[in-house]
Each structure stands twice: as structure tokens, then as C-alpha cells.
Tab-separated table of C-alpha atoms in Angstrom:
chain	number	residue	atom	x	y	z
A	1	MET	CA	-0.035	-0.036	-0.135
A	2	ALA	CA	1.309	3.520	-0.873
A	3	GLU	CA	2.234	5.592	1.867
A	4	ARG	CA	-0.210	8.655	2.485
A	5	VAL	CA	0.581	12.123	2.317
A	6	LEU	CA	-1.997	14.796	3.566
A	7	ILE	CA	-1.172	18.335	2.591
A	8	LEU	CA	-3.282	20.917	4.497
A	9	GLY	CA	-3.686	24.311	2.587
A	10	GLY	CA	-4.080	24.963	-1.384
A	11	GLY	CA	-1.997	28.130	-1.777
A	12	PHE	CA	1.224	28.331	-3.222
A	13	ALA	CA	3.228	26.024	-0.819
A	14	GLY	CA	0.527	23.335	-0.790
A	15	ASN	CA	0.279	23.150	-4.453
A	16	ALA	CA	4.141	23.463	-5.056
A	17	ALA	CA	4.432	20.392	-2.501
A	18	ALA	CA	1.839	18.369	-4.165
A	19	ARG	CA	3.164	18.873	-7.694
A	20	ALA	CA	6.784	18.078	-6.404
A	21	LEU	CA	5.412	14.497	-5.070
A	22	ARG	CA	3.647	13.625	-8.353
A	23	GLY	CA	4.662	10.351	-9.525
A	24	GLN	CA	6.689	9.412	-6.561
A	25	GLY	CA	4.488	6.272	-5.724
A	26	LEU	CA	2.849	8.008	-2.857
A	27	GLU	CA	-0.825	8.517	-2.031
A	28	VAL	CA	-0.955	12.511	-1.955
A	29	THR	CA	-4.231	14.249	-0.962
A	30	LEU	CA	-4.487	17.990	-0.908
A	31	ILE	CA	-7.133	19.463	1.556
A	32	ASP	CA	-8.547	22.851	1.570
A	33	GLN	CA	-11.604	24.805	2.423
A	34	ARG	CA	-11.864	26.297	-0.960
A	35	ASN	CA	-11.948	24.231	-4.219
A	36	TYR	CA	-9.525	26.734	-6.123
A	37	HIS	CA	-6.320	28.017	-5.761
A	38	LEU	CA	-6.089	31.812	-5.430
A	39	PHE	CA	-3.203	33.851	-6.819
A	40	GLN	CA	-3.150	36.008	-3.680
A	41	PRO	CA	-0.603	38.817	-4.970
A	42	LEU	CA	-3.027	40.274	-7.429
A	43	LEU	CA	-5.998	40.133	-5.114
A	44	TYR	CA	-5.973	43.742	-4.411
A	45	GLN	CA	-6.646	44.281	-8.309
A	46	VAL	CA	-9.781	42.310	-7.720
A	47	ALA	CA	-10.837	44.755	-4.886
A	48	ALA	CA	-9.893	47.726	-7.081
A	49	GLY	CA	-11.928	46.474	-10.035
A	50	ASP	CA	-8.986	45.938	-12.221
A	51	LEU	CA	-9.313	42.183	-12.537
A	52	GLN	CA	-12.264	39.767	-12.293
A	53	ALA	CA	-11.879	37.187	-9.552
A	54	GLU	CA	-11.919	34.391	-12.057
A	55	ALA	CA	-8.704	35.500	-13.633
A	56	ILE	CA	-6.477	34.778	-10.598
A	57	ALA	CA	-8.722	31.535	-9.341
A	58	THR	CA	-7.950	27.872	-10.539
A	59	PRO	CA	-9.853	25.076	-9.555
A	60	GLN	CA	-7.820	22.588	-7.371
A	61	ARG	CA	-8.779	19.571	-9.429
A	62	ARG	CA	-7.577	21.122	-12.703
A	63	LEU	CA	-4.131	21.438	-10.775
A	64	LEU	CA	-4.195	18.130	-9.158
A	65	ARG	CA	-4.768	15.589	-11.723
A	66	GLY	CA	-3.051	12.101	-12.371
A	67	ASP	CA	-1.959	10.742	-9.120
A	68	LEU	CA	-2.889	13.749	-6.956
A	69	HIS	CA	-6.008	14.071	-5.074
A	70	PHE	CA	-8.108	16.832	-3.682
A	71	ARG	CA	-10.592	16.972	-0.608
A	72	LEU	CA	-12.666	19.887	0.051
A	73	GLY	CA	-12.990	20.250	3.819
A	74	ARG	CA	-11.955	22.431	6.758
A	75	VAL	CA	-9.386	21.147	9.309
A	76	ALA	CA	-10.930	21.088	12.726
A	77	ARG	CA	-7.925	19.387	14.584
A	78	LEU	CA	-5.166	16.937	14.167
A	79	ASP	CA	-3.379	14.278	16.472
A	80	LEU	CA	0.208	14.060	16.030
A	81	SER	CA	0.402	10.936	18.227
A	82	GLN	CA	-2.195	8.989	16.228
A	83	ARG	CA	-1.013	10.800	12.784
A	84	SER	CA	-4.645	11.729	11.891
A	85	ILE	CA	-6.384	14.647	10.621
A	86	PHE	CA	-10.052	15.420	11.899
A	87	LEU	CA	-12.256	17.492	9.484
A	88	ASP	CA	-15.054	19.470	10.579
A	89	ASP	CA	-17.638	17.126	8.908
A	90	GLY	CA	-16.566	14.264	11.101
A	91	ASP	CA	-14.145	12.403	8.760
A	92	VAL	CA	-10.804	11.243	10.250
A	93	LEU	CA	-7.847	10.949	7.668
A	94	PRO	CA	-4.751	9.011	8.583
A	95	TYR	CA	-1.256	9.993	7.314
A	96	ASP	CA	2.227	8.741	6.928
A	97	TYR	CA	3.551	12.179	6.013
A	98	LEU	CA	2.046	15.592	6.833
A	99	PHE	CA	2.538	18.866	5.009
A	100	ILE	CA	0.963	21.896	7.102
A	101	ALA	CA	0.684	24.920	4.516
A	102	LEU	CA	-2.256	26.745	5.829
A	103	GLY	CA	-0.891	30.335	5.499
A	104	THR	CA	-2.098	33.222	7.569
A	105	VAL	CA	-5.215	35.114	8.446
A	106	THR	CA	-5.581	38.990	9.091
A	107	ASN	CA	-4.532	40.080	12.444
A	108	PHE	CA	-6.578	42.677	13.933
A	109	PHE	CA	-4.407	42.666	17.004
A	110	GLY	CA	-7.451	41.674	19.205
A	111	ASN	CA	-9.335	44.804	18.229
A	112	ALA	CA	-13.005	43.512	18.044
A	113	ALA	CA	-14.521	46.794	16.717
A	114	ILE	CA	-11.961	47.059	13.848
A	115	ALA	CA	-12.422	43.145	13.057
A	116	SER	CA	-16.165	43.876	12.949
A	117	HIS	CA	-16.401	46.799	10.745
A	118	ALA	CA	-13.191	47.059	8.770
A	119	LEU	CA	-12.554	45.291	5.467
A	120	GLN	CA	-9.682	43.078	4.593
A	121	LEU	CA	-7.993	41.583	1.523
A	122	LYS	CA	-7.747	37.773	2.339
A	123	GLY	CA	-9.661	35.557	0.006
A	124	MET	CA	-11.780	35.994	-2.849
A	125	GLU	CA	-15.010	37.094	-1.117
A	126	ALA	CA	-13.262	39.495	0.733
A	127	ALA	CA	-11.729	41.165	-2.266
A	128	GLU	CA	-15.266	41.259	-3.863
A	129	ALA	CA	-16.583	42.731	-0.754
A	130	VAL	CA	-14.252	45.809	-0.800
A	131	ARG	CA	-14.842	46.470	-4.479
A	132	SER	CA	-18.666	46.378	-3.769
A	133	ARG	CA	-17.915	48.707	-0.827
A	134	ILE	CA	-16.035	51.169	-3.069
A	135	PHE	CA	-18.870	51.337	-5.615
A	136	SER	CA	-21.612	51.369	-3.017
A	137	ALA	CA	-19.881	54.206	-1.328
A	138	LEU	CA	-19.804	56.009	-4.646
A	139	GLU	CA	-23.643	55.472	-5.182
A	140	ALA	CA	-24.492	56.621	-1.563
A	141	ALA	CA	-22.290	59.724	-2.060
A	142	SER	CA	-24.010	60.546	-5.234
A	143	HIS	CA	-27.431	60.986	-3.936
A	144	CYS	CA	-26.200	62.471	-0.504
A	145	THR	CA	-27.532	65.991	0.036
A	146	ASP	CA	-25.598	66.530	3.209
A	147	SER	CA	-22.056	67.966	2.283
A	148	ALA	CA	-20.309	66.284	5.337
A	149	GLU	CA	-22.106	62.935	5.027
A	150	ARG	CA	-20.932	62.908	1.353
A	151	ARG	CA	-17.586	63.556	2.230
A	152	SER	CA	-17.526	60.657	4.565
A	153	TRP	CA	-18.837	58.366	1.899
A	154	LEU	CA	-15.785	59.595	-0.272
A	155	SER	CA	-13.388	59.022	2.393
A	156	PHE	CA	-11.456	55.843	2.195
A	157	VAL	CA	-8.958	54.613	4.540
A	158	ILE	CA	-6.077	52.002	4.202
A	159	ALA	CA	-4.429	50.911	7.394
A	160	GLY	CA	-0.870	49.333	6.646
A	161	GLY	CA	1.778	50.804	4.306
A	162	GLY	CA	3.511	47.227	3.223
A	163	PRO	CA	3.176	46.049	-0.265
A	164	THR	CA	-0.326	45.218	-0.021
A	165	GLY	CA	-1.518	48.660	1.280
A	166	VAL	CA	0.644	50.446	-1.163
A	167	GLU	CA	-0.325	48.570	-4.331
A	168	PHE	CA	-4.156	48.749	-3.263
A	169	CYS	CA	-3.721	52.562	-2.677
A	170	GLY	CA	-2.124	53.153	-6.067
A	171	ALA	CA	-4.852	51.104	-7.797
A	172	LEU	CA	-7.630	52.556	-5.904
A	173	LEU	CA	-6.515	56.018	-6.513
A	174	GLU	CA	-6.189	55.416	-10.409
A	175	LEU	CA	-9.694	53.773	-10.293
A	176	LEU	CA	-11.331	56.671	-8.468
A	177	ARG	CA	-9.597	59.630	-10.368
A	178	VAL	CA	-11.021	58.128	-13.650
A	179	VAL	CA	-14.598	56.770	-12.530
A	180	LEU	CA	-15.661	59.566	-10.624
A	181	PRO	CA	-15.549	62.376	-13.404
A	182	ARG	CA	-16.608	59.819	-16.076
A	183	ASP	CA	-19.426	57.898	-14.275
A	184	TYR	CA	-20.454	59.943	-11.459
A	185	PRO	CA	-20.900	63.407	-12.502
A	186	GLU	CA	-22.670	64.436	-9.142
A	187	LEU	CA	-19.569	64.057	-7.346
A	188	ARG	CA	-16.504	66.338	-7.436
A	189	LEU	CA	-13.065	64.820	-7.492
A	190	GLU	CA	-12.014	67.513	-4.821
A	191	GLU	CA	-14.103	65.854	-2.282
A	192	LEU	CA	-12.380	62.486	-2.735
A	193	GLN	CA	-9.805	61.693	0.217
A	194	LEU	CA	-7.744	58.450	0.331
A	195	THR	CA	-5.620	58.191	3.583
A	196	LEU	CA	-3.086	55.750	4.024
A	197	VAL	CA	-2.009	55.089	7.556
A	198	GLU	CA	1.256	53.477	8.472
A	199	GLY	CA	2.619	52.855	12.079
A	200	GLY	CA	6.126	53.250	10.959
A	201	ALA	CA	8.382	56.061	9.655
A	202	ALA	CA	8.165	54.871	5.900
A	203	LEU	CA	6.088	52.939	3.454
A	204	LEU	CA	7.211	49.311	2.240
A	205	PRO	CA	9.246	47.954	5.200
A	206	GLY	CA	12.186	46.080	3.942
A	207	PHE	CA	12.782	48.311	0.832
A	208	ALA	CA	15.726	50.508	0.422
A	209	ALA	CA	15.043	54.154	1.579
A	210	PRO	CA	15.164	55.762	-1.949
A	211	LEU	CA	12.541	53.160	-2.968
A	212	GLN	CA	10.393	53.868	-0.067
A	213	ALA	CA	10.579	57.521	-0.832
A	214	GLN	CA	9.850	56.840	-4.608
A	215	ALA	CA	6.742	55.018	-3.401
A	216	ALA	CA	5.576	57.732	-0.771
A	217	GLY	CA	5.858	60.618	-3.585
A	218	LYS	CA	4.098	58.563	-6.140
A	219	LEU	CA	1.075	58.039	-3.819
A	220	GLN	CA	1.113	61.742	-2.758
A	221	LYS	CA	1.217	62.632	-6.591
A	222	LEU	CA	-1.800	60.527	-7.261
A	223	GLY	CA	-3.626	62.291	-4.255
A	224	ALA	CA	-3.224	60.117	-1.340
A	225	GLN	CA	-2.715	61.659	2.234
A	226	LEU	CA	0.003	59.597	4.026
A	227	ARG	CA	0.120	59.538	7.863
A	228	PHE	CA	3.296	58.086	9.381
A	229	HIS	CA	3.864	56.934	13.016
A	230	THR	CA	0.226	56.564	13.327
A	231	HIS	CA	-1.855	53.872	14.677
A	232	VAL	CA	-5.692	52.892	14.024
A	233	LEU	CA	-7.182	52.461	17.562
A	234	GLY	CA	-10.688	51.897	16.438
A	235	PHE	CA	-13.276	52.002	13.837
A	236	ASP	CA	-17.298	52.032	14.486
A	237	GLY	CA	-18.341	52.324	10.863
A	238	GLN	CA	-18.594	56.095	10.891
A	239	THR	CA	-15.248	57.195	12.545
A	240	VAL	CA	-11.614	56.029	12.235
A	241	GLN	CA	-9.980	56.536	15.570
A	242	CYS	CA	-6.196	57.593	15.210
A	243	GLN	CA	-3.489	57.923	17.510
A	244	PRO	CA	-1.795	60.562	17.881
A	245	ASP	CA	-3.226	62.065	14.523
A	246	PRO	CA	-6.767	63.482	14.427
A	247	ASP	CA	-9.489	61.081	13.850
A	248	ILE	CA	-10.905	60.629	10.216
A	249	PRO	CA	-14.742	60.567	9.236
A	250	ALA	CA	-15.213	57.673	7.072
A	251	HIS	CA	-17.187	54.692	6.194
A	252	THR	CA	-14.675	52.573	4.512
A	253	VAL	CA	-11.556	51.128	5.807
A	254	VAL	CA	-9.478	48.367	4.326
A	255	TRP	CA	-7.134	46.653	6.872
A	256	THR	CA	-3.722	45.415	5.541
A	257	ALA	CA	-1.659	46.218	8.795
A	258	GLY	CA	-0.717	42.594	9.291
A	259	VAL	CA	-1.029	38.910	9.477
A	260	THR	CA	-0.922	36.327	12.077
A	261	ALA	CA	-0.507	32.399	11.531
A	262	HIS	CA	-3.399	30.236	10.959
A	263	PRO	CA	-5.361	29.370	14.275
A	264	LEU	CA	-4.309	25.672	14.068
A	265	ALA	CA	-0.745	26.691	14.615
A	266	ALA	CA	-1.416	27.649	18.213
A	267	THR	CA	-2.686	23.954	18.902
A	268	MET	CA	0.582	22.420	17.850
A	269	PRO	CA	3.297	21.650	20.290
A	270	GLY	CA	6.687	23.446	20.207
A	271	ALA	CA	8.030	26.859	20.202
A	272	LYS	CA	6.221	29.784	18.253
A	273	GLY	CA	7.986	32.560	16.462
A	274	PRO	CA	6.803	35.980	15.666
A	275	GLY	CA	3.202	36.275	14.673
A	276	GLY	CA	2.542	32.689	15.942
A	277	ARG	CA	4.649	31.088	13.378
A	278	ILE	CA	6.079	27.450	14.052
A	279	ILE	CA	9.714	27.006	14.746
A	280	VAL	CA	11.002	24.286	12.611
A	281	ASP	CA	14.280	22.253	12.182
A	282	PRO	CA	16.854	23.099	9.581
A	283	HIS	CA	14.817	20.928	7.196
A	284	LEU	CA	11.443	22.551	7.882
A	285	ARG	CA	10.139	19.614	10.051
A	286	LEU	CA	8.052	20.099	13.310
A	287	PRO	CA	10.878	19.262	15.990
A	288	GLY	CA	10.180	15.690	17.460
A	289	HIS	CA	7.999	14.714	14.366
A	290	PRO	CA	10.133	14.317	11.248
A	291	GLU	CA	7.006	13.137	9.489
A	292	VAL	CA	5.362	16.598	9.821
A	293	PHE	CA	6.601	19.457	7.480
A	294	ILE	CA	5.647	23.151	8.085
A	295	LEU	CA	5.523	25.169	4.903
A	296	GLY	CA	5.298	28.847	3.585
A	297	ASP	CA	4.011	31.464	6.042
A	298	LEU	CA	3.683	29.282	8.777
A	299	ALA	CA	7.438	28.221	9.103
A	300	TYR	CA	10.013	30.172	11.167
A	301	GLY	CA	13.692	28.975	11.422
A	302	SER	CA	15.133	27.918	14.617
A	303	ASP	CA	18.219	30.080	13.889
A	304	GLY	CA	16.209	33.057	13.362
A	305	ALA	CA	16.822	33.595	9.651
A	306	PHE	CA	14.575	35.967	7.976
A	307	TRP	CA	11.815	34.196	5.976
A	308	PRO	CA	9.475	36.405	4.328
A	309	GLN	CA	5.955	35.489	3.847
A	310	VAL	CA	5.820	35.670	0.288
A	311	ALA	CA	5.373	33.371	-2.582
A	312	PRO	CA	8.999	32.715	-3.421
A	313	PHE	CA	9.717	31.564	0.030
A	314	ALA	CA	6.402	29.248	-0.189
A	315	LEU	CA	7.676	27.665	-3.246
A	316	GLN	CA	11.286	27.061	-2.191
A	317	SER	CA	10.056	25.593	1.235
A	318	ALA	CA	7.600	23.082	-0.450
A	319	ARG	CA	10.317	21.881	-2.919
A	320	HIS	CA	12.848	21.348	-0.260
A	321	ALA	CA	10.388	19.420	1.963
A	322	ALA	CA	9.575	17.232	-0.722
A	323	LEU	CA	13.198	16.450	-1.473
A	324	VAL	CA	13.539	15.748	2.312
A	325	LEU	CA	10.590	13.331	2.221
A	326	GLN	CA	12.152	11.345	-0.571
A	327	SER	CA	15.379	11.064	1.239
A	328	GLN	CA	13.753	9.808	4.440
A	329	ARG	CA	11.542	7.300	2.783
A	330	HIS	CA	14.446	5.855	0.832
A	331	GLY	CA	17.265	6.136	3.618
A	332	ARG	CA	19.355	8.452	1.519
A	333	PRO	CA	21.316	11.386	3.252
A	334	LEU	CA	19.516	14.331	3.802
A	335	PRO	CA	19.975	17.485	1.338
A	336	PRO	CA	21.704	20.458	3.116
A	337	PRO	CA	19.629	22.451	5.600
A	338	PHE	CA	17.064	24.785	3.970
A	339	ALA	CA	18.601	28.089	2.902
A	340	TYR	CA	16.069	30.752	1.604
A	341	ARG	CA	17.506	32.234	-1.792
A	342	ASP	CA	15.838	35.799	-2.154
A	343	PRO	CA	14.871	36.712	-5.688
A	344	GLY	CA	14.136	40.191	-4.722
A	345	SER	CA	11.217	42.509	-3.948
A	346	MET	CA	9.057	44.501	-5.997
A	347	ALA	CA	5.688	46.575	-5.545
A	348	VAL	CA	3.839	48.211	-8.249
A	349	LEU	CA	2.678	52.026	-7.565
A	350	GLY	CA	0.416	52.455	-10.191
A	351	ARG	CA	-0.076	52.533	-14.103
A	352	PHE	CA	3.410	51.964	-15.610
A	353	ASP	CA	5.363	52.509	-12.139
A	354	ALA	CA	6.936	50.172	-9.869
A	355	VAL	CA	9.980	49.606	-7.469
A	356	CYS	CA	12.217	46.763	-7.428
A	357	GLN	CA	15.050	45.645	-5.633
A	358	ILE	CA	17.319	42.482	-6.068
A	359	GLU	CA	19.675	42.765	-2.853
A	360	ARG	CA	22.143	39.929	-4.046
A	361	TRP	CA	23.076	41.862	-7.232
A	362	HIS	CA	22.838	45.104	-5.367
A	363	LEU	CA	19.933	46.295	-8.020
A	364	ARG	CA	17.422	48.825	-7.030
A	365	TRP	CA	15.427	50.857	-9.454
A	366	HIS	CA	11.939	52.062	-10.044
A	367	GLY	CA	9.767	53.317	-13.085
A	368	TRP	CA	8.607	51.802	-16.635
A	369	SER	CA	11.345	48.866	-16.651
A	370	ALA	CA	10.494	47.836	-12.967
A	371	TRP	CA	6.900	47.919	-13.938
A	372	LEU	CA	7.434	45.676	-16.917
A	373	LEU	CA	9.524	43.027	-14.943
A	374	TRP	CA	6.664	43.276	-12.269
A	375	LEU	CA	4.135	42.619	-15.124
A	376	GLY	CA	5.954	39.650	-16.515
A	377	LEU	CA	6.744	37.712	-13.159
A	378	HIS	CA	3.185	37.954	-12.136
A	379	LEU	CA	2.042	36.801	-15.326
A	380	TYR	CA	4.585	33.839	-15.331
A	381	ARG	CA	3.445	32.860	-11.929
A	382	ILE	CA	-0.273	32.797	-12.648
A	383	ILE	CA	-1.197	29.181	-12.900
A	384	GLY	CA	-2.887	28.098	-16.131
A	385	THR	CA	-3.080	29.508	-19.624
A	386	ARG	CA	-6.595	30.362	-19.327
A	387	ASN	CA	-6.036	32.344	-16.282
A	388	ARG	CA	-2.972	34.301	-17.828
A	389	LEU	CA	-5.451	35.271	-20.777
A	390	LEU	CA	-8.010	36.393	-18.703
A	391	THR	CA	-5.598	38.523	-16.725
A	392	LEU	CA	-4.163	39.916	-19.907
A	393	LEU	CA	-7.564	40.755	-21.226
A	394	ASP	CA	-8.792	42.365	-18.136
A	395	TRP	CA	-5.321	44.331	-18.057
A	396	GLY	CA	-5.788	45.429	-21.607
A	397	THR	CA	-9.302	46.536	-20.985
A	398	ASP	CA	-8.511	48.555	-18.018
A	399	TYR	CA	-5.330	50.090	-19.580
A	400	LEU	CA	-6.847	51.086	-22.870
A	401	ARG	CA	-10.275	52.107	-21.443
A	402	HIS	CA	-8.510	53.889	-18.526
A	403	GLY	CA	-11.187	52.553	-16.190
A	404	ALA	CA	-12.232	49.671	-13.944
A	405	ALA	CA	-12.615	46.058	-15.746
A	406	VAL	CA	-15.169	45.213	-13.064
A	407	GLU	CA	-17.785	47.767	-11.695
A	408	ILE	CA	-20.209	45.466	-10.504
A	409	ILE	CA	-21.843	45.835	-6.847
A	410	ARG	CA	-22.906	42.177	-5.664
A	411	SER	CA	-26.426	42.434	-4.341
A	412	PRO	CA	-26.516	39.233	-2.175
A	413	THR	CA	-29.563	37.550	-0.758
A	414	ASP	CA	-27.778	34.935	1.215
A	415	PRO	CA	-27.253	36.525	4.952
A	416	SER	CA	-24.151	34.391	5.244
A	417	ASP	CA	-22.483	35.938	2.184
A	418	PRO	CA	-19.684	38.367	3.233
A	419	CYS	CA	-20.880	40.918	1.052
A	420	VAL	CA	-24.499	41.112	2.696
A	421	HIS	CA	-23.502	44.043	5.031
A	422	THR	CA	-21.569	45.942	2.652
A	423	GLN	CA	-24.457	47.851	0.977
A	424	PRO	CA	-24.644	51.520	2.072
A	425	SER	CA	-26.716	52.741	4.883
A	426	ARG	CA	-27.424	56.432	5.404
A	427	HIS	CA	-26.757	55.802	9.177
A	428	LYS	CA	-24.501	52.701	9.643
A	429	MET	CA	-22.381	50.278	7.559
A	430	GLN	CA	-20.847	47.117	8.780
A	431	ALA	CA	-18.248	44.637	7.122
A	432	GLY	CA	-19.549	40.973	6.821
A	433	ASN	CA	-18.012	38.250	8.184
A	434	LEU	CA	-15.034	37.758	5.938
A	435	THR	CA	-13.224	34.510	5.788
A	436	SER	CA	-9.882	33.808	4.680
A	437	SER	CA	-9.041	30.782	2.415
A	438	ALA	CA	-5.655	28.670	3.432
A	439	SER	CA	-2.744	29.556	1.432
């Protein structure tokens, strides 16, 4: 009987691990609560209306053909001593080897008010909820007779100045600068306010100072108001409470200020690193359990080496773990300890502009060429020819027409739908219960 490998999580790490184990005489099953793989780096473009969600989502079963298997389900708990996974539908799945690649969830730092009212960019439903909120706010503002209330509808706040916050800020500004005068003649562009709040001294932590300055200058040129050394303390759907800066009247807050490990990580034995990440041995295994591998965003090195929570690290960790598993199975010497090879960092700032740095080659630049590199790499990393073509079509529509490719407000009837609470109310607006898919 073939040895059983369970992979928890269908993001970059989980899918890469499954593909690396294809054809190795193993019974490989990937488990995820969504039946699709989501290209998370472009999720903000779904929120900004640049892409349709289907362009960056690929059915798992299309990716896991051949001797790979897929199981739709949510992991309730695991029993390491019995080598079993318990799903929330009651099924119990035994394993010989376990790969855990459940990724992260949005970190609201224990602030229940923000978690209840702010939107996030984790998962397809969440991104579509953000897009619906944006266009719902424009509709509400278009027929609002009270000037102060109208400005609140036209006030958008992004909390967090990392790559996601910066890229979404640029995309949203370019969207609104075109859509408002073209499609909403009742509104004046001067009433629009987009504020990016960052707790640190600069945008894009980890980037070189000149690139951080370039990002700030570009967003300010587009019309963003930047607040540094500022923390969002609360949000009730009407007002964003800031410290030490003044509060911001706004109905829309998008939270990109941090992530934390999937809740399952807290139930596992062993030491934890920053953000609840699981500290692993030099071969990405759970200490004391050589049959359990921790991949991607959940893994943290025992030597404290910097492992960023990005797609390249997820892919590299998955391939290394697959090599280690094969060595263990066949009694061969293990490969050298895992060492992350940083391919560089980049962030798009808007139309035809991006920042890029490749530290091992001491390269740092911005502008048109950096944007082209960003474009090419993201198209290359999208899984599937169909998805690449859909993305190219949406980008072409967006760039040629200078407007959103998707301007649809979802009108859900199911109360459990995460967008159901995003329709504008004259008095109060609440975010729905947004869930995040494992990545």
C-alpha cells in the first residue's frame, strides 16, 4: 500500500508540494476549504476592479490531476500521536507524512471593533466585498444631500503601508480619479479623500530608503494623504480613531496592517516565532516529528533567519520539504539544510510604475522597466494558460479604457454572504464576516 501524504492548504506552498510529489508512488491528498487555488498577490486588483476574480482563481482538481487527489474540507484538529487529521464534517484521515501549509489570517491585534467593521484583503470573497463597498459608497455619495456625510462616503482609509496597502492604494486612486468624473457627474473629485495610515516611519518596510521615498512620492502625486507614526485604534463604521493624529470621518476602512498564523498553529506543540509562526528544524520539520513538515507562511527558522511571508519562500520551502521526504523514505542522506534564496522584492505603484530591488545583485530601481518586470513575473507565476489570458484581457481593457474592468456591486440575498453587509446605509455600515482561505 502506498504511503499516505496529506497536504493542508492549497496556496502556493501546498500546491507546489503536491506537484513535487507527483509520480513518486505516494498517495497524495491536498485538503483545502476552497476548491480553487487563488493567486493572492493580485487580489488587491480584484478589490480595485482591475481584474475579475476568476482570472486569478484556478480549480484545485484541474491542478491536481493524475495521481494527486483533492479533498474539500476544513481541518478541525489534528492528532500527531495517532497521525490523523480530523475534518469539521467528522471524517478522520490518517497519514504517514503531513505537510502543513495553512498560511495566515488577518491580524486585527485583538481589536474587535476593527475586526467587525473594517474590510480586509484575504480571500476572493473579501476582495469582492471591498470592491462592492467602494462602488456602493460612490452610489451613496451621489445622492447624499448633506455635504459632510457625502465627504464621509468619499473618504477611504487604508491601514498598513506594506506592499499590499501600497499597491491597493495606487490602484484605488487611479480607479477613482477616472471613474468619478466619468461615471459620477454628481460628485466632485476634490471631495475624494484617500488616507494611507502607517505605524512606522516609511512605506514598504524592508525596501531601500530611496524606493520607500519613491513610493511615498508617487502615492502623494496621485492624491493620497499619508500618515506616518500613526496607529488606528478603532473604527465604528463612521469614524476612524487614530493616535496621535486626528480622527478621520469615513465609512470605508481596508485593513492591511498585518497577518498572524493560522489558528491551527497555536494548537501544535513546540515553540512559536513572531506572529505565531511554528519554529522548525533546519529541514522544515516540526521538532520531534520528522514526518510533519511546516511550509510557507507558517514556518519560522530555529536560527532566526529571515523568512519572508511571500510566494517565493513558499515555493522554495515546498520543494525542499519534498526532497527531504524522499530522502527519508529511501534512507538516503538528507539534502543540505534549507536556505532561502531571495529573488528580490517589488511593488507596483500605479500605471507604468513600480519599485524593484534585488539585493544579492545590489540592484534597486523604479519606473517603467521595473513595472514591466513586475508584469512579466506575475503573468508567469499565474497558474494556467486560461488564467493568464483572462488577466491579460482584463489588464488590456483597464489600461486601454482607463477605467475599471469590473464595476459590479454584488447584491447578495444570502445573509451568510460576506458582502451582505456592505451595502451602504445612510446611518451605519458594517463589514460582513469575512473568511480567509488557506494559502
